[in-house]
Structure formats: C-alpha cells, structure tokens
C-alpha positions as a LaTeX table, in Angstrom:
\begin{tabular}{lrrr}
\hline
Residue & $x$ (\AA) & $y$ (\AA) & $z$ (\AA) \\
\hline
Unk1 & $-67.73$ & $-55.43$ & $-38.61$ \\
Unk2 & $-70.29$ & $-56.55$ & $-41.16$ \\
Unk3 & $-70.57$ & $-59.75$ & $-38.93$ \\
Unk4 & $-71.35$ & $-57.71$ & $-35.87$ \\
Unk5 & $-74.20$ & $-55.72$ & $-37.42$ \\
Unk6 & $-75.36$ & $-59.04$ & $-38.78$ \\
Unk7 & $-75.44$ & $-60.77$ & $-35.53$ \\
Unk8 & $-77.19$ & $-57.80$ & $-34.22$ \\
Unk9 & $-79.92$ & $-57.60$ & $-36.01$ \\
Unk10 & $-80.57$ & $-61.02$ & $-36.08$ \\
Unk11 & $-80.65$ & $-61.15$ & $-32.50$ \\
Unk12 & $-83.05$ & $-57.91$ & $-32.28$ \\
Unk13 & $-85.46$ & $-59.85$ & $-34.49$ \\
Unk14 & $-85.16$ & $-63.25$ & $-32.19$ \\
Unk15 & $-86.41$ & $-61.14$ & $-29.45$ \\
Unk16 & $-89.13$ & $-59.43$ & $-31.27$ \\
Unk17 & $-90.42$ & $-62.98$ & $-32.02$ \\
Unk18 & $-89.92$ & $-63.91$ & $-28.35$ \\
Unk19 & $-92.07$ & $-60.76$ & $-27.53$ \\
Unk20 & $-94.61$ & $-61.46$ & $-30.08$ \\
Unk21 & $-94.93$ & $-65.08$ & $-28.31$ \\
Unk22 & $-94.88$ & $-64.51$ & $-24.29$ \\
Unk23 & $-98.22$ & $-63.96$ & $-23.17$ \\
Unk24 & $-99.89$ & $-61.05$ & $-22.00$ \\
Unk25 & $-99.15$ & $-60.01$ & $-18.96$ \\
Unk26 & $-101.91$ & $-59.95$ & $-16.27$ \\
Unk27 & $-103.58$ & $-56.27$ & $-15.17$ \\
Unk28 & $-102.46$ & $-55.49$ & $-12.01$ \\
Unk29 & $-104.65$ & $-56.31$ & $-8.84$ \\
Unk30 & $-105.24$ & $-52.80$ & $-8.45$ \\
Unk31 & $-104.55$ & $-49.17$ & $-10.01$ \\
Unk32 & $-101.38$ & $-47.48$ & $-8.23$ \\
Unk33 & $-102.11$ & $-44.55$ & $-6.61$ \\
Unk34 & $-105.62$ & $-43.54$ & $-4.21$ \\
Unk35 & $-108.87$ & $-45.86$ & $-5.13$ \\
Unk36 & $-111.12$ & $-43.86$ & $-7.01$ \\
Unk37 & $-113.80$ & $-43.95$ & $-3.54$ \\
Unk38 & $-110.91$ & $-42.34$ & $-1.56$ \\
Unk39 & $-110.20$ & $-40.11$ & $-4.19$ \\
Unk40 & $-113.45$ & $-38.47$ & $-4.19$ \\
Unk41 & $-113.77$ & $-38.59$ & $-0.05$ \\
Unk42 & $-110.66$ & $-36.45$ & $-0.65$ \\
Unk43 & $-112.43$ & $-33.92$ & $-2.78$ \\
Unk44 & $-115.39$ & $-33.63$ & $-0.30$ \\
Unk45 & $-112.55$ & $-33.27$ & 2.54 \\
Unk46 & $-110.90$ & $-30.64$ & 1.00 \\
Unk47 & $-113.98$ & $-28.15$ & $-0.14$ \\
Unk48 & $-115.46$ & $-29.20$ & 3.16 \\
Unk49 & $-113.60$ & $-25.80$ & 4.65 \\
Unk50 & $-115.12$ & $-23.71$ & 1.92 \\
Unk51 & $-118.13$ & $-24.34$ & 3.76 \\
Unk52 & $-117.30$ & $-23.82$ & 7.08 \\
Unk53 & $-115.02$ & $-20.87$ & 7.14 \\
Unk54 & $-115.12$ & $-20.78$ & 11.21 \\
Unk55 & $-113.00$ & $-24.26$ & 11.02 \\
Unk56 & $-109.26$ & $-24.09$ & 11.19 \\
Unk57 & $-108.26$ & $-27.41$ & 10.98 \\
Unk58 & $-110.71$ & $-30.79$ & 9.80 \\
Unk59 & $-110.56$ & $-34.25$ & 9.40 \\
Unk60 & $-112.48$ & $-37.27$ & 7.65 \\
Unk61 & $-110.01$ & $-39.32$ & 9.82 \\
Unk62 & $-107.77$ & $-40.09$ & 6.81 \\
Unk63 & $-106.88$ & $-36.64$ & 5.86 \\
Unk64 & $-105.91$ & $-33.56$ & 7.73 \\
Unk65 & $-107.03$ & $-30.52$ & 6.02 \\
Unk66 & $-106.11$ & $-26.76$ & 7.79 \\
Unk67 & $-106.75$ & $-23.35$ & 5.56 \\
Unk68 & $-102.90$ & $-23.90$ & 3.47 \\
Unk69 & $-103.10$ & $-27.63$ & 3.01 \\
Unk70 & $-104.29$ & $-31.10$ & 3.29 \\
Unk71 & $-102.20$ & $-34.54$ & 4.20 \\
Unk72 & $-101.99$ & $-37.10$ & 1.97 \\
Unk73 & $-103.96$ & $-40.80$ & 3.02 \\
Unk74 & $-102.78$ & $-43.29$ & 4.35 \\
Unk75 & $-102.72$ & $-46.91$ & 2.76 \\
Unk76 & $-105.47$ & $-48.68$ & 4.23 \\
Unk77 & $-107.53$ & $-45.73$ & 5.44 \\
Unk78 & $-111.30$ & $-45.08$ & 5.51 \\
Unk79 & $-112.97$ & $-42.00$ & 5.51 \\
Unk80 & $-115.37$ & $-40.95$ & 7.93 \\
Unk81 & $-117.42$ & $-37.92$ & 8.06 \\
Unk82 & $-115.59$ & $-35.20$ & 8.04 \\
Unk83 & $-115.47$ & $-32.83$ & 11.38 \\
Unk84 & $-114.24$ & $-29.82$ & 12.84 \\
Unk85 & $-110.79$ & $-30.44$ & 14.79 \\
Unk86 & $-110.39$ & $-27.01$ & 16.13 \\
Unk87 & $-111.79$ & $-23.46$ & 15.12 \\
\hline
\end{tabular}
C-alpha cells in the first residue's frame, strides 16, 4: 500500500515537470463566440425597433429581430443596414 502511494506521487510530480516543460500553447486564431464588430451590429439591430415602433419585424440581413425576439447570426454573416421587413 505504502508502495502504491509512493508510486503515485512520484508519478504526479513527473507530470508536473512534464507540464512545467511543454510549451505554451498557441492563442487561438480567433475568440469563440460573435466577433466583437458583429457583436455591436447586433446591439444597433436590436434597439433599432425602439426607434421605429411602426416596424414589426427588421433585419440587418444577419439577424431577424420582431417585437419578442431576435435570431441569433449566422457564421460568416455581414451586417447590412438594418430595414423594415414588414409593419
């Protein structure tokens, strides 16, 4: 038993020294999630029907946005100007 625990934790401390020596890893190409641009055309999207209250349903030609909810983006998507769909 004492041979176990010995083995053990000589074994957790080879791979701490294995961690210590592996090189960083690289920072990924780019952040998960929406592009920070796309992010903010989504903000601009979405408050755009707070200032046209006679629009029912609008578009930036990525997102979808009627008065309960807006769609998500797609992947490769950009935004146009956002327009009135149907009143």
């Amino acid at each position: 038993m004492i041979r176990l625990a010995l083995a053990l934790f000589l074994s957790l401390g080879a791979v701490a020294q294995a961690d210590e020596a592996a090189p960083p890893l690289p920072e990924p190409a780019a952040p998960v999630g929406a592009p920070a641009e796309q992010k903010s055309a989504q903000k601009n999207v979405n408050g755009w029907g707070r200032d046209n209250p006679d629009c029912a349903e609008w578009s930036d030609a990525c997102v979808v946005c009627t008065r309960e909810a807006c769609s998500t983006p797609g992947i490769a998507c950009t935004p146009k100007e956002t327009a009135c769909r149907r009143k």
